[in-house]
Amino acid sequence: METKVPRARRSKTAAALRELKKAPWSAWFGLIVLLGYTFVALFAPLIAPSKESEIVGDSYMEWSALYPFGTDQLGRDMLSRMIFAAQNSMGIALAATMFSFLTGGILGIMASILRGWFDQAVSRFIDALMAIPSLIFALMMLSILGSTAINLIIVIGVVDATRVFRLTRAVSMNVVSLDFVEAARLRGEKLPWVVFREIVPNILPPLITEFGLRYCFVFLTISSLSFLGLGLQPPTADWGLMVKENATLITYGDITPLLPAGAIALLTVAINFVVDWFLHKTSGLRDGQ
Amino acid sequence: MHPLARTILQRLGLGLMTLFIVSIVIFSMVSWLPGDFAKAILGQAATEETVAAFQKEIGLDKPPVQRYVEWVGNVVQGEFGSSFASRVGYKRTVAELIAPRLANTLFLASLTAAIAVPLALALGILAALYRNSLFDRIVNSVTLTTISMPEFFMAYLLMLFLSVKLSWLPGLASVDAETELLERITRCALPTLTLTLVIVAHMMRMTRAAIINLLACPYIEMARLKGMSKSRVILRHALPNAWAPIVNVVAFNLAYLVVGVVVVEAVFTYPGIGQLMVDAVTARDIPVVQACALIFAATYIMLNLTADIISIATNPRLLHPR
């Protein structure tokens, strides 16, 4: 029996590899870009030539060998700031998405298990919150709380948790009513056991896909907020903020401000390509086929 | 009662209910303010008395229910109170701040909608009809790319090429009350183009999915097998059932426009309500933020409600009850 377990695992990885080989070029492109970004974000301090907010020269210096993308409005190295921004922007978006999946997921599972008034109360409240456009809701909350990194994570997390709640509740409703859950409960298992051993493993696949999409969305929202000057605050490096800070260069035909904007676009395109392929593979949901 | 009328009334009631809850959420914002908020607005030099006077002015000394009723009563009459920024000598009401900017935003939004909706529907239907053709694949990858980009990236790209490099169009969309219509349209060209690109992508993809879904139905296949012409199948058999999804798609994207407008206005410094809201959030001018949020939310709810009602009203099964 013991020898069978690793063999089963190996065949799974082999299947995954075979699947990867058949993946379209768009998925490959997405995966490679994603890996590259993650690498840069993780090792930002080692890669960047200068410090995050170190002033290295005059403001708005031209592209040169020393400063490949020139300097920004305060004379900080653009390239280094782009690299640090990968860490900041991607990190905050990841924290916010995880926060939203934690709160939205827990509430969704609770609602599907407890049903009754709890489900009704939470669902109606969340319906009302979803009637407010998410960017507007985030702007509203930030005007009260002020924009700090922590507040940003909480506000975006809460706004996004409404969507996560909807999905989690819907998928886990289907699982909760199945016989093996009933059996586990009759067996006298405690609630946490039922949730983590019976329900969560069964609702995980759609939630993982959703995580990719939500991450993309959260990342774009935070970038937009930063661009509007309401997200991450200077001197923190953030792609959206860097576009805002250097936007005047555009009117002189200089493309430097488009670099951070392009970094955002490239990442979101990559994630979308990967998720698109994943959706196509797992469920055929796309195109309603 | 006719079942159609009953459903529509139900939806209207539900919409009002949502608006009511949303107004409570927006209203309660003031009560969630941190304790030192008055100090933050009035500056560190504020004395105890000025803080108390300020709190009295925004009504924090009255019970919440009474405040809510008064607030809603005023809002219904178009009276949103006065801006926090107005206290230094002269008074500026929120209404007079918002009115001209709301008109500007509505102009931009309707200009975009007038171009984007027909274009997206046509592209979506064509892509669905010639599914998996080269045209379909090109349109699909282009739209997937434009959807994934942040609005401001697209906006600056267009600005760089069309305005700075080629100088075809003005790069900044500064308009005021005196700007003439033709001039206004030229200045709005770039923001309109940006919004159109974003929305067409969404709308076209959703239209395509809705039509493909429909074309897979057995009754469409039946009509085809009977030997009907392609156009007759589309117009007589598919379209009556397609209205509901299409209207939903349009409403969803017009609602999306409501949000997209905030960023695009900021890029082109267009004096619209989105820009006003961003400025108000930066200055933490709560009455203005509340008013803008309420307007945005109400528009959003109304669009969704209209879509709901139209899709019910065009449902062939409900139109001819037994």
Coordinates of C-alpha atoms in Angstrom, one line a residue:
Chain A
M1 CA 0.0 0.0 0.0
E2 CA 2.8 2.4 0.9
T3 CA 4.5 2.2 -2.4
K4 CA 1.3 3.2 -4.2
V5 CA 1.1 6.7 -2.7
P6 CA 4.2 8.2 -4.4
R7 CA 3.4 6.6 -7.7
A8 CA -0.1 8.2 -7.7
R9 CA 1.5 11.5 -6.9
R10 CA 4.1 11.2 -9.7
S11 CA 1.4 10.5 -12.2
K12 CA -0.4 13.6 -11.0
T13 CA 2.6 15.8 -11.6
A14 CA 3.1 14.0 -14.9
A15 CA -0.4 14.8 -15.9
A16 CA 0.1 18.4 -14.9
L17 CA 3.2 18.6 -17.0
R18 CA 1.5 17.1 -20.0
E19 CA -1.3 19.6 -19.5
L20 CA 1.3 22.4 -19.5
K21 CA 2.9 21.2 -22.7
K22 CA -0.5 21.4 -24.4
A23 CA -1.2 24.9 -23.0
P24 CA -1.6 27.6 -25.6
W25 CA 1.1 30.3 -26.1
S26 CA -1.0 32.8 -24.2
A27 CA -1.0 30.7 -21.0
W28 CA 2.8 30.1 -21.4
F29 CA 3.4 33.8 -21.8
G30 CA 1.2 34.5 -18.7
L31 CA 3.0 32.0 -16.6
I32 CA 6.5 33.2 -17.5
V33 CA 5.5 36.9 -16.9
L34 CA 4.0 35.9 -13.5
L35 CA 7.1 34.1 -12.4
G36 CA 9.3 37.0 -13.5
Y37 CA 7.2 39.5 -11.5
T38 CA 7.2 37.3 -8.4
F39 CA 11.0 36.9 -8.6
V40 CA 11.5 40.7 -8.9
A41 CA 9.1 41.3 -6.1
L42 CA 10.7 38.8 -3.7
F43 CA 14.3 39.9 -4.3
A44 CA 13.7 43.7 -4.9
P45 CA 16.3 44.9 -2.5
L46 CA 19.0 42.7 -4.1
I47 CA 18.1 43.6 -7.7
A48 CA 17.5 47.3 -7.5
P49 CA 20.7 49.4 -8.1
S50 CA 19.7 52.1 -5.6
K51 CA 17.5 52.4 -2.5
E52 CA 13.7 52.9 -2.7
S53 CA 13.6 56.7 -2.1
E54 CA 17.3 57.6 -2.5
I55 CA 17.8 60.8 -4.4
V56 CA 20.5 60.1 -7.0
G57 CA 20.6 63.1 -9.3
D58 CA 18.6 65.9 -10.8
S59 CA 14.9 65.6 -11.4
Y60 CA 13.6 64.2 -14.7
M61 CA 17.0 63.1 -16.0
E62 CA 17.1 61.5 -19.5
W63 CA 17.6 57.7 -20.0
S64 CA 21.2 56.9 -19.7
A65 CA 23.5 53.9 -19.0
L66 CA 23.7 54.7 -15.3
Y67 CA 19.9 55.3 -14.9
P68 CA 18.3 53.1 -17.6
F69 CA 14.9 54.8 -17.2
G70 CA 16.1 58.2 -16.1
T71 CA 15.1 59.8 -12.8
D72 CA 11.7 60.9 -11.5
Q73 CA 10.3 64.3 -10.3
L74 CA 12.5 64.3 -7.2
G75 CA 15.6 62.8 -8.9
R76 CA 15.1 59.2 -7.7
D77 CA 16.2 56.3 -10.0
M78 CA 13.1 55.2 -12.0
L79 CA 14.3 51.6 -12.5
S80 CA 14.9 51.0 -8.8
R81 CA 11.5 52.5 -7.9
M82 CA 9.9 50.3 -10.5
I83 CA 11.5 47.3 -8.9
F84 CA 10.5 48.3 -5.3
A85 CA 7.0 49.1 -6.6
A86 CA 6.6 45.5 -7.7
Q87 CA 7.1 44.5 -4.1
N88 CA 4.8 47.1 -2.6
S89 CA 1.9 47.0 -5.2
M90 CA 1.8 43.2 -5.5
G91 CA 2.3 42.7 -1.8
I92 CA -0.6 45.0 -0.8
A93 CA -2.9 43.5 -3.4
L94 CA -2.1 40.0 -2.2
A95 CA -2.7 41.0 1.4
A96 CA -6.1 42.6 0.5
T97 CA -7.1 39.6 -1.6
M98 CA -6.2 37.2 1.2
F99 CA -8.1 39.3 3.7
S100 CA -11.2 39.3 1.4
F101 CA -11.1 35.6 0.9
L102 CA -10.7 35.0 4.7
T103 CA -13.6 37.2 5.7
G104 CA -15.8 36.5 2.7
G105 CA -15.0 32.8 2.7
I106 CA -15.7 32.3 6.4
L107 CA -19.0 34.3 6.2
G108 CA -20.0 32.4 3.1
I109 CA -19.4 29.0 4.6
M110 CA -21.1 30.0 7.9
A111 CA -24.1 31.3 5.9
S112 CA -24.4 28.0 4.0
I113 CA -24.2 25.9 7.2
L114 CA -26.3 27.9 9.6
R115 CA -28.9 29.1 7.0
G116 CA -31.9 30.8 8.6
W117 CA -31.8 34.3 9.9
F118 CA -28.0 34.5 9.9
D119 CA -27.9 33.7 6.1
Q120 CA -30.7 36.1 5.4
A121 CA -29.3 39.0 7.4
V122 CA -25.8 38.7 6.0
S123 CA -27.0 38.1 2.4
R124 CA -29.3 41.1 2.4
F125 CA -26.7 43.4 3.9
I126 CA -24.1 42.3 1.3
D127 CA -26.7 42.8 -1.5
A128 CA -27.0 46.4 -0.3
L129 CA -23.3 46.9 -0.2
M130 CA -22.9 45.5 -3.7
A131 CA -25.4 48.0 -5.0
I132 CA -22.7 50.6 -4.4
P133 CA -20.0 50.6 -7.1
S134 CA -16.9 49.2 -5.5
L135 CA -14.5 52.0 -6.4
I136 CA -17.0 54.6 -5.1
F137 CA -17.5 52.5 -1.9
A138 CA -13.7 52.3 -1.4
L139 CA -13.4 56.1 -2.0
M140 CA -16.1 56.7 0.6
M141 CA -14.4 54.5 3.3
L142 CA -11.0 55.9 2.6
S143 CA -12.3 59.5 3.1
I144 CA -13.3 58.5 6.6
L145 CA -10.4 56.3 7.5
G146 CA -7.6 58.1 5.6
S147 CA -5.2 56.3 3.2
T148 CA -2.6 54.2 5.0
A149 CA -1.4 50.8 3.8
I150 CA -3.3 48.9 6.5
N151 CA -6.6 50.9 5.9
L152 CA -6.1 50.2 2.2
I153 CA -5.9 46.5 2.8
I154 CA -8.9 46.5 5.1
V155 CA -11.1 48.7 2.8
I156 CA -10.3 46.9 -0.4
G157 CA -10.6 43.6 1.4
V158 CA -14.0 44.4 2.8
V159 CA -15.3 45.7 -0.6
D160 CA -14.1 42.6 -2.3
A161 CA -15.3 40.2 0.4
T162 CA -18.8 40.9 -0.8
R163 CA -18.1 39.2 -4.1
V164 CA -16.2 36.3 -2.4
F165 CA -19.1 35.8 0.0
R166 CA -21.6 35.4 -2.9
L167 CA -19.5 32.8 -4.6
T168 CA -18.5 30.9 -1.5
R169 CA -22.0 30.7 -0.3
A170 CA -23.3 29.5 -3.6
V171 CA -20.8 26.7 -4.1
S172 CA -20.8 25.6 -0.5
M173 CA -24.6 25.5 -0.4
N174 CA -24.3 22.7 -3.0
V175 CA -21.8 20.8 -0.9
V176 CA -23.5 21.2 2.5
S177 CA -26.6 19.4 1.3
L178 CA -24.6 16.3 0.2
D179 CA -24.8 13.0 2.1
F180 CA -21.2 12.8 3.2
V181 CA -21.5 16.1 5.1
E182 CA -24.7 14.9 6.7
A183 CA -22.9 11.6 7.6
A184 CA -20.0 13.5 9.2
R185 CA -22.3 15.5 11.3
L186 CA -24.3 12.4 12.4
R187 CA -21.0 10.8 13.3
G188 CA -20.7 13.6 15.8
E189 CA -17.8 15.5 14.2
K190 CA -17.3 19.0 15.5
L191 CA -18.1 21.9 13.2
P192 CA -14.5 22.9 12.4
W193 CA -13.8 19.4 11.3
V194 CA -16.8 19.3 9.0
V195 CA -15.8 22.7 7.6
F196 CA -12.1 22.0 7.0
R197 CA -12.2 18.3 6.1
E198 CA -15.5 17.9 4.2
I199 CA -16.6 21.3 2.8
V200 CA -13.4 23.3 2.1
P201 CA -11.7 20.6 0.0
N202 CA -14.8 20.3 -2.2
I203 CA -15.2 24.0 -2.8
L204 CA -11.5 24.8 -3.4
P205 CA -11.2 24.5 -7.2
P206 CA -13.7 27.3 -8.1
L207 CA -12.3 29.4 -5.3
I208 CA -8.8 29.2 -6.6
T209 CA -9.8 30.4 -10.1
E210 CA -11.7 33.2 -8.4
F211 CA -8.6 34.1 -6.4
G212 CA -6.7 34.8 -9.6
L213 CA -9.5 37.0 -11.0
R214 CA -10.1 38.8 -7.7
Y215 CA -6.3 39.4 -7.3
C216 CA -6.2 41.0 -10.7
F217 CA -9.2 43.1 -9.9
V218 CA -7.9 44.2 -6.5
F219 CA -4.5 45.0 -8.0
L220 CA -6.2 47.2 -10.6
T221 CA -8.3 48.9 -8.0
I222 CA -5.3 49.7 -5.7
S223 CA -3.4 51.0 -8.7
S224 CA -6.3 53.2 -9.7
L225 CA -6.6 54.5 -6.1
S226 CA -2.8 55.2 -6.0
F227 CA -3.0 56.9 -9.3
L228 CA -5.8 59.1 -7.9
G229 CA -3.5 59.9 -5.0
L230 CA -5.7 58.0 -2.5
G231 CA -3.8 54.7 -2.3
L232 CA -0.3 54.2 -1.2
Q233 CA 1.2 57.5 -0.1
P234 CA 4.6 58.9 -1.1
P235 CA 7.5 58.2 -0.6
T236 CA 6.5 54.6 -1.0
A237 CA 7.1 53.4 -4.6
D238 CA 3.9 52.2 -6.3
W239 CA 3.2 51.9 -10.0
G240 CA 0.0 53.8 -10.0
L241 CA 1.5 56.6 -7.9
M242 CA 4.6 56.8 -10.2
V243 CA 2.3 57.3 -13.2
K244 CA 0.6 60.2 -11.4
E245 CA 3.9 61.7 -10.2
N246 CA 5.5 61.7 -13.6
A247 CA 2.4 62.3 -15.8
T248 CA 3.6 65.7 -17.0
L249 CA 6.4 64.1 -19.0
I250 CA 3.7 62.7 -21.4
T251 CA 3.0 66.2 -22.7
Y252 CA 6.6 66.4 -23.8
G253 CA 6.4 63.1 -25.6
D254 CA 8.5 61.3 -23.0
I255 CA 7.2 57.7 -22.5
T256 CA 8.8 57.2 -19.0
P257 CA 5.4 57.5 -17.2
L258 CA 4.0 54.8 -19.4
L259 CA 6.6 52.3 -18.0
P260 CA 4.9 51.8 -14.6
A261 CA 1.5 51.8 -16.2
G262 CA 2.7 49.2 -18.7
A263 CA 4.1 47.1 -15.8
I264 CA 0.5 47.1 -14.3
A265 CA -1.0 46.2 -17.7
L266 CA 1.5 43.4 -18.4
L267 CA 0.8 41.8 -15.1
T268 CA -3.0 41.9 -15.4
V269 CA -2.9 40.7 -18.9
A270 CA -0.6 37.8 -17.8
I271 CA -3.0 36.8 -15.0
N272 CA -6.0 37.0 -17.3
F273 CA -4.3 34.8 -19.8
V274 CA -3.5 32.2 -17.2
V275 CA -7.0 32.3 -15.6
D276 CA -8.6 32.1 -19.0
W277 CA -6.7 29.0 -19.8
F278 CA -7.4 27.5 -16.4
L279 CA -11.2 28.2 -16.8
H280 CA -11.2 26.7 -20.2
K281 CA -9.5 23.6 -18.9
T282 CA -11.4 23.0 -15.7
S283 CA -15.0 23.8 -16.5
G284 CA -15.5 24.9 -20.0
L285 CA -17.4 27.8 -18.4
R286 CA -16.1 30.2 -20.9
D287 CA -18.3 31.0 -23.9
G288 CA -21.1 29.1 -22.2
Q289 CA -20.1 26.0 -24.1
Chain B
M1 CA -53.4 41.8 -12.1
H2 CA -51.4 41.1 -15.2
P3 CA -48.3 39.0 -14.1
L4 CA -46.0 41.4 -15.9
A5 CA -47.3 44.4 -14.0
R6 CA -46.9 42.6 -10.7
T7 CA -43.3 41.5 -11.4
I8 CA -42.4 45.1 -12.4
L9 CA -44.0 46.5 -9.3
Q10 CA -42.1 44.0 -7.2
R11 CA -38.8 45.0 -8.8
L12 CA -39.5 48.7 -8.3
G13 CA -40.2 48.0 -4.6
L14 CA -37.0 46.0 -4.3
G15 CA -35.1 48.8 -6.0
L16 CA -36.5 51.4 -3.5
M17 CA -35.6 49.1 -0.6
T18 CA -32.0 48.8 -1.9
L19 CA -31.8 52.6 -2.3
F20 CA -33.1 53.0 1.3
I21 CA -30.4 50.7 2.7
V22 CA -27.7 52.3 0.6
S23 CA -28.7 55.7 1.8
I24 CA -28.5 54.5 5.4
V25 CA -25.0 53.1 4.8
I26 CA -23.8 56.4 3.2
F27 CA -25.5 58.5 5.9
S28 CA -23.9 56.5 8.8
M29 CA -20.5 57.4 7.4
V30 CA -20.5 60.6 9.5
S31 CA -21.0 58.6 12.7
W32 CA -18.1 56.3 12.0
L33 CA -15.7 59.2 11.8
P34 CA -12.8 58.8 14.3
G35 CA -13.1 61.1 17.3
D36 CA -10.3 63.5 16.3
F37 CA -11.8 64.1 13.0
A38 CA -13.0 67.7 13.8
K39 CA -9.4 68.5 14.8
A40 CA -8.2 67.1 11.5
I41 CA -10.6 69.3 9.6
L42 CA -10.2 72.5 11.7
G43 CA -6.5 72.1 12.2
Q44 CA -4.4 71.5 15.3
A45 CA -5.1 75.0 16.6
A46 CA -8.8 74.3 17.1
T47 CA -10.1 75.0 20.6
E48 CA -12.6 72.9 22.5
E49 CA -15.4 75.4 21.6
T50 CA -14.7 75.4 17.9
V51 CA -14.7 71.6 17.9
A52 CA -18.0 71.5 19.8
A53 CA -19.5 74.1 17.4
F54 CA -18.4 72.1 14.4
Q55 CA -19.9 68.9 15.7
K56 CA -23.1 70.8 16.4
E57 CA -23.1 72.2 12.9
I58 CA -22.8 68.7 11.3
G59 CA -25.5 67.7 13.7
L60 CA -23.6 65.1 15.8
D61 CA -25.5 66.4 18.9
K62 CA -28.9 65.1 17.7
P63 CA -30.1 61.4 17.8
P64 CA -29.2 59.5 14.6
V65 CA -32.7 58.7 13.5
Q66 CA -33.8 62.3 13.6
R67 CA -30.6 63.3 11.7
Y68 CA -31.3 60.6 9.1
V69 CA -34.8 61.8 8.5
E70 CA -33.7 65.4 8.2
W71 CA -30.9 64.4 5.9
V72 CA -33.1 62.4 3.6
G73 CA -35.8 65.1 3.6
N74 CA -33.1 67.6 2.4
V75 CA -31.6 65.3 -0.2
V76 CA -35.0 64.7 -1.8
Q77 CA -35.3 68.5 -2.2
G78 CA -31.8 68.5 -3.8
E79 CA -30.3 70.1 -0.7
F80 CA -27.1 68.2 0.4
G81 CA -25.9 70.7 3.0
S82 CA -22.8 72.8 2.8
S83 CA -19.3 71.8 2.0
F84 CA -16.8 71.5 4.8
A85 CA -14.5 73.7 2.7
S86 CA -17.0 76.5 2.9
R87 CA -16.5 77.6 6.4
V88 CA -13.9 80.3 5.9
G89 CA -16.1 83.3 5.5
Y90 CA -18.3 82.3 2.5
K91 CA -20.7 79.4 2.3
R92 CA -20.7 76.9 -0.6
T93 CA -23.6 74.5 -0.8
V94 CA -22.8 71.0 -2.1
A95 CA -25.6 71.4 -4.6
E96 CA -24.0 74.3 -6.4
L97 CA -20.7 72.5 -6.4
I98 CA -22.2 69.4 -7.9
A99 CA -24.7 70.7 -10.5
P100 CA -22.4 72.0 -13.3
R101 CA -20.0 69.0 -12.8
L102 CA -22.9 66.5 -12.9
A103 CA -23.9 68.0 -16.3
N104 CA -20.4 67.6 -17.6
T105 CA -20.1 64.0 -16.5
L106 CA -23.5 63.2 -18.0
F107 CA -22.4 64.7 -21.3
L108 CA -19.3 62.6 -21.4
A109 CA -21.1 59.5 -20.4
S110 CA -23.9 59.9 -22.9
L111 CA -21.4 60.7 -25.7
T112 CA -19.6 57.5 -24.9
A113 CA -22.7 55.4 -24.6
A114 CA -24.0 56.7 -28.0
I115 CA -20.8 55.4 -29.7
A116 CA -20.0 52.4 -27.6
V117 CA -23.4 50.6 -27.4
P118 CA -24.1 50.1 -31.1
L119 CA -20.5 49.4 -31.9
A120 CA -20.2 46.7 -29.2
L121 CA -23.5 45.1 -30.0
A122 CA -22.6 44.9 -33.7
L123 CA -19.1 43.5 -33.0
G124 CA -20.5 41.0 -30.4
I125 CA -23.1 39.6 -32.8
L126 CA -20.7 39.4 -35.7
A127 CA -18.1 37.6 -33.5
A128 CA -20.8 35.1 -32.3
L129 CA -22.0 34.4 -35.8
Y130 CA -18.5 33.9 -37.2
R131 CA -17.4 32.1 -34.2
N132 CA -13.8 30.7 -34.1
S133 CA -13.1 32.5 -37.3
L134 CA -10.0 34.7 -37.7
F135 CA -12.1 37.8 -37.1
D136 CA -13.5 36.3 -33.9
R137 CA -10.0 35.4 -32.6
I138 CA -8.5 38.8 -33.3
V139 CA -11.4 40.6 -31.7
N140 CA -11.2 38.3 -28.7
S141 CA -7.6 38.7 -28.0
V142 CA -7.6 42.5 -28.5
T143 CA -10.6 42.9 -26.2
L144 CA -9.1 40.6 -23.5
T145 CA -6.0 42.8 -23.6
T146 CA -7.9 46.1 -23.4
I147 CA -10.0 44.7 -20.5
S148 CA -6.9 43.8 -18.5
M149 CA -5.3 47.3 -18.8
P150 CA -5.9 49.9 -16.3
E151 CA -7.9 52.8 -17.7
F152 CA -5.2 55.3 -17.1
F153 CA -2.6 53.3 -19.1
M154 CA -5.0 53.4 -22.1
A155 CA -5.7 57.1 -21.5
Y156 CA -2.0 58.1 -21.5
L157 CA -1.2 55.9 -24.5
L158 CA -3.9 57.6 -26.5
M159 CA -2.8 61.0 -25.2
L160 CA 0.8 60.3 -26.2
F161 CA 0.0 59.2 -29.7
L162 CA -3.1 61.2 -30.7
S163 CA -2.4 64.4 -28.9
V164 CA 1.4 64.8 -28.3
K165 CA 2.9 62.9 -31.3
L166 CA 0.3 63.6 -34.0
S167 CA -1.5 66.6 -32.3
W168 CA -4.8 65.6 -33.8
L169 CA -6.8 66.0 -30.6
P170 CA -6.5 68.3 -27.6
G171 CA -4.8 66.4 -24.7
L172 CA -6.7 68.1 -21.9
A173 CA -10.4 68.2 -21.7
S174 CA -10.9 71.5 -20.0
V175 CA -14.5 72.7 -20.6
D176 CA -16.6 75.3 -18.9
A177 CA -20.2 76.5 -19.2
E178 CA -19.4 78.8 -22.2
T179 CA -17.7 76.1 -24.3
E180 CA -19.7 75.6 -27.5
L181 CA -21.0 72.2 -28.4
L182 CA -18.6 71.4 -31.3
E183 CA -15.6 72.6 -29.3
R184 CA -16.9 70.6 -26.3
I185 CA -17.1 67.4 -28.4
T186 CA -13.5 67.9 -29.7
R187 CA -12.2 68.4 -26.3
C188 CA -14.0 65.4 -25.0
A189 CA -12.8 63.2 -27.9
L190 CA -9.9 61.6 -26.0
P191 CA -11.8 60.8 -22.8
T192 CA -14.7 59.5 -24.8
L193 CA -12.3 57.3 -26.9
T194 CA -10.7 55.9 -23.8
L195 CA -14.0 55.0 -22.2
T196 CA -15.3 53.6 -25.4
L197 CA -12.4 51.2 -25.8
V198 CA -12.8 49.9 -22.3
I199 CA -16.5 49.5 -22.4
V200 CA -16.7 48.1 -26.0
A201 CA -14.4 45.3 -24.9
H202 CA -16.5 44.3 -22.0
M203 CA -19.8 44.7 -23.8
M204 CA -18.7 42.9 -26.9
R205 CA -17.4 39.9 -25.0
M206 CA -20.6 39.6 -23.0
T207 CA -22.9 40.0 -26.0
R208 CA -20.9 37.3 -27.8
A209 CA -21.3 35.0 -24.9
A210 CA -25.0 35.7 -24.6
I211 CA -25.7 35.1 -28.3
I212 CA -23.6 31.9 -28.4
N213 CA -25.5 30.6 -25.4
L214 CA -28.7 31.2 -27.2
L215 CA -27.6 29.8 -30.5
A216 CA -26.9 26.5 -28.8
C217 CA -30.6 26.1 -27.8
P218 CA -32.5 23.2 -29.4
Y219 CA -35.2 25.5 -30.8
I220 CA -32.7 27.5 -32.9
E221 CA -31.3 24.2 -34.3
M222 CA -34.8 23.2 -35.1
A223 CA -35.4 26.4 -37.0
R224 CA -32.2 25.9 -38.9
L225 CA -33.1 22.3 -39.7
K226 CA -36.4 23.5 -41.0
G227 CA -34.3 25.3 -43.7
M228 CA -34.9 28.9 -42.7
S229 CA -32.6 31.6 -43.8
K230 CA -29.9 32.6 -41.5
S231 CA -31.2 36.2 -41.0
R232 CA -34.7 34.9 -40.3
V233 CA -33.4 32.6 -37.6
I234 CA -31.5 35.4 -36.0
L235 CA -34.2 38.1 -36.3
R236 CA -37.4 36.1 -35.6
H237 CA -36.2 33.2 -33.4
A238 CA -33.1 34.3 -31.5
L239 CA -33.6 38.0 -31.1
P240 CA -36.8 38.0 -29.0
N241 CA -35.1 35.8 -26.4
A242 CA -31.8 37.7 -26.7
W243 CA -33.2 41.1 -25.6
A244 CA -33.0 40.2 -22.0
P245 CA -29.3 39.3 -21.9
I246 CA -28.4 42.1 -24.3
V247 CA -30.1 44.7 -22.2
N248 CA -28.4 43.4 -19.1
V249 CA -25.1 43.6 -20.8
V250 CA -25.7 47.2 -21.8
A251 CA -26.9 48.2 -18.3
F252 CA -24.0 46.5 -16.6
N253 CA -21.5 48.3 -18.8
L254 CA -23.2 51.7 -18.4
A255 CA -23.0 51.1 -14.7
Y256 CA -19.3 50.3 -15.2
L257 CA -19.0 53.6 -17.0
V258 CA -20.0 55.3 -13.8
V259 CA -16.8 54.1 -12.1
G260 CA -14.5 54.3 -15.1
V261 CA -15.4 57.9 -15.4
V262 CA -13.6 58.8 -12.1
V263 CA -10.2 57.7 -13.4
V264 CA -10.5 59.0 -16.9
E265 CA -11.7 62.4 -15.6
A266 CA -8.6 62.6 -13.4
V267 CA -6.3 61.8 -16.4
F268 CA -7.7 64.5 -18.7
T269 CA -8.6 66.9 -15.8
Y270 CA -12.2 67.0 -17.0
P271 CA -14.3 69.0 -14.6
G272 CA -16.8 66.2 -13.9
I273 CA -18.3 64.7 -10.7
G274 CA -15.7 62.0 -10.5
Q275 CA -12.9 64.5 -10.2
L276 CA -15.0 66.4 -7.6
M277 CA -15.4 63.2 -5.6
V278 CA -11.6 62.5 -5.7
D279 CA -10.8 66.0 -4.6
A280 CA -13.4 65.8 -1.8
V281 CA -12.0 62.5 -0.6
T282 CA -8.5 64.0 -0.5
A283 CA -9.8 67.0 1.5
R284 CA -12.0 64.7 3.5
D285 CA -15.0 66.9 2.7
I286 CA -17.6 64.4 3.9
P287 CA -20.8 66.2 2.7
V288 CA -19.5 66.3 -0.8
V289 CA -18.3 62.7 -0.7
Q290 CA -21.7 61.6 0.6
A291 CA -23.6 63.5 -2.1
C292 CA -21.3 62.1 -4.9
A293 CA -21.5 58.6 -3.5
L294 CA -25.3 58.8 -3.3
I295 CA -25.5 60.1 -6.9
F296 CA -23.2 57.3 -8.2
A297 CA -25.0 54.6 -6.2
A298 CA -28.4 55.8 -7.2
T299 CA -27.4 55.9 -10.9
Y300 CA -26.0 52.4 -10.6
I301 CA -29.1 51.0 -8.9
M302 CA -31.4 52.7 -11.4
L303 CA -29.5 51.3 -14.4
N304 CA -29.7 47.8 -13.0
L305 CA -33.3 48.2 -12.1
T306 CA -34.1 49.4 -15.6
A307 CA -32.3 46.5 -17.1
D308 CA -34.2 44.1 -14.9
I309 CA -37.5 45.6 -15.9
I310 CA -36.8 45.7 -19.6
S311 CA -35.5 42.1 -19.6
I312 CA -38.7 41.0 -17.8
A313 CA -40.9 43.1 -20.1
T314 CA -39.4 41.7 -23.2
N315 CA -39.6 38.1 -22.0
P316 CA -41.9 36.3 -24.5
R317 CA -43.1 33.9 -21.9
L318 CA -44.3 36.7 -19.7
L319 CA -45.7 38.8 -22.5
H320 CA -48.3 36.1 -23.4
P321 CA -49.6 34.6 -20.2
R322 CA -51.9 31.7 -20.5

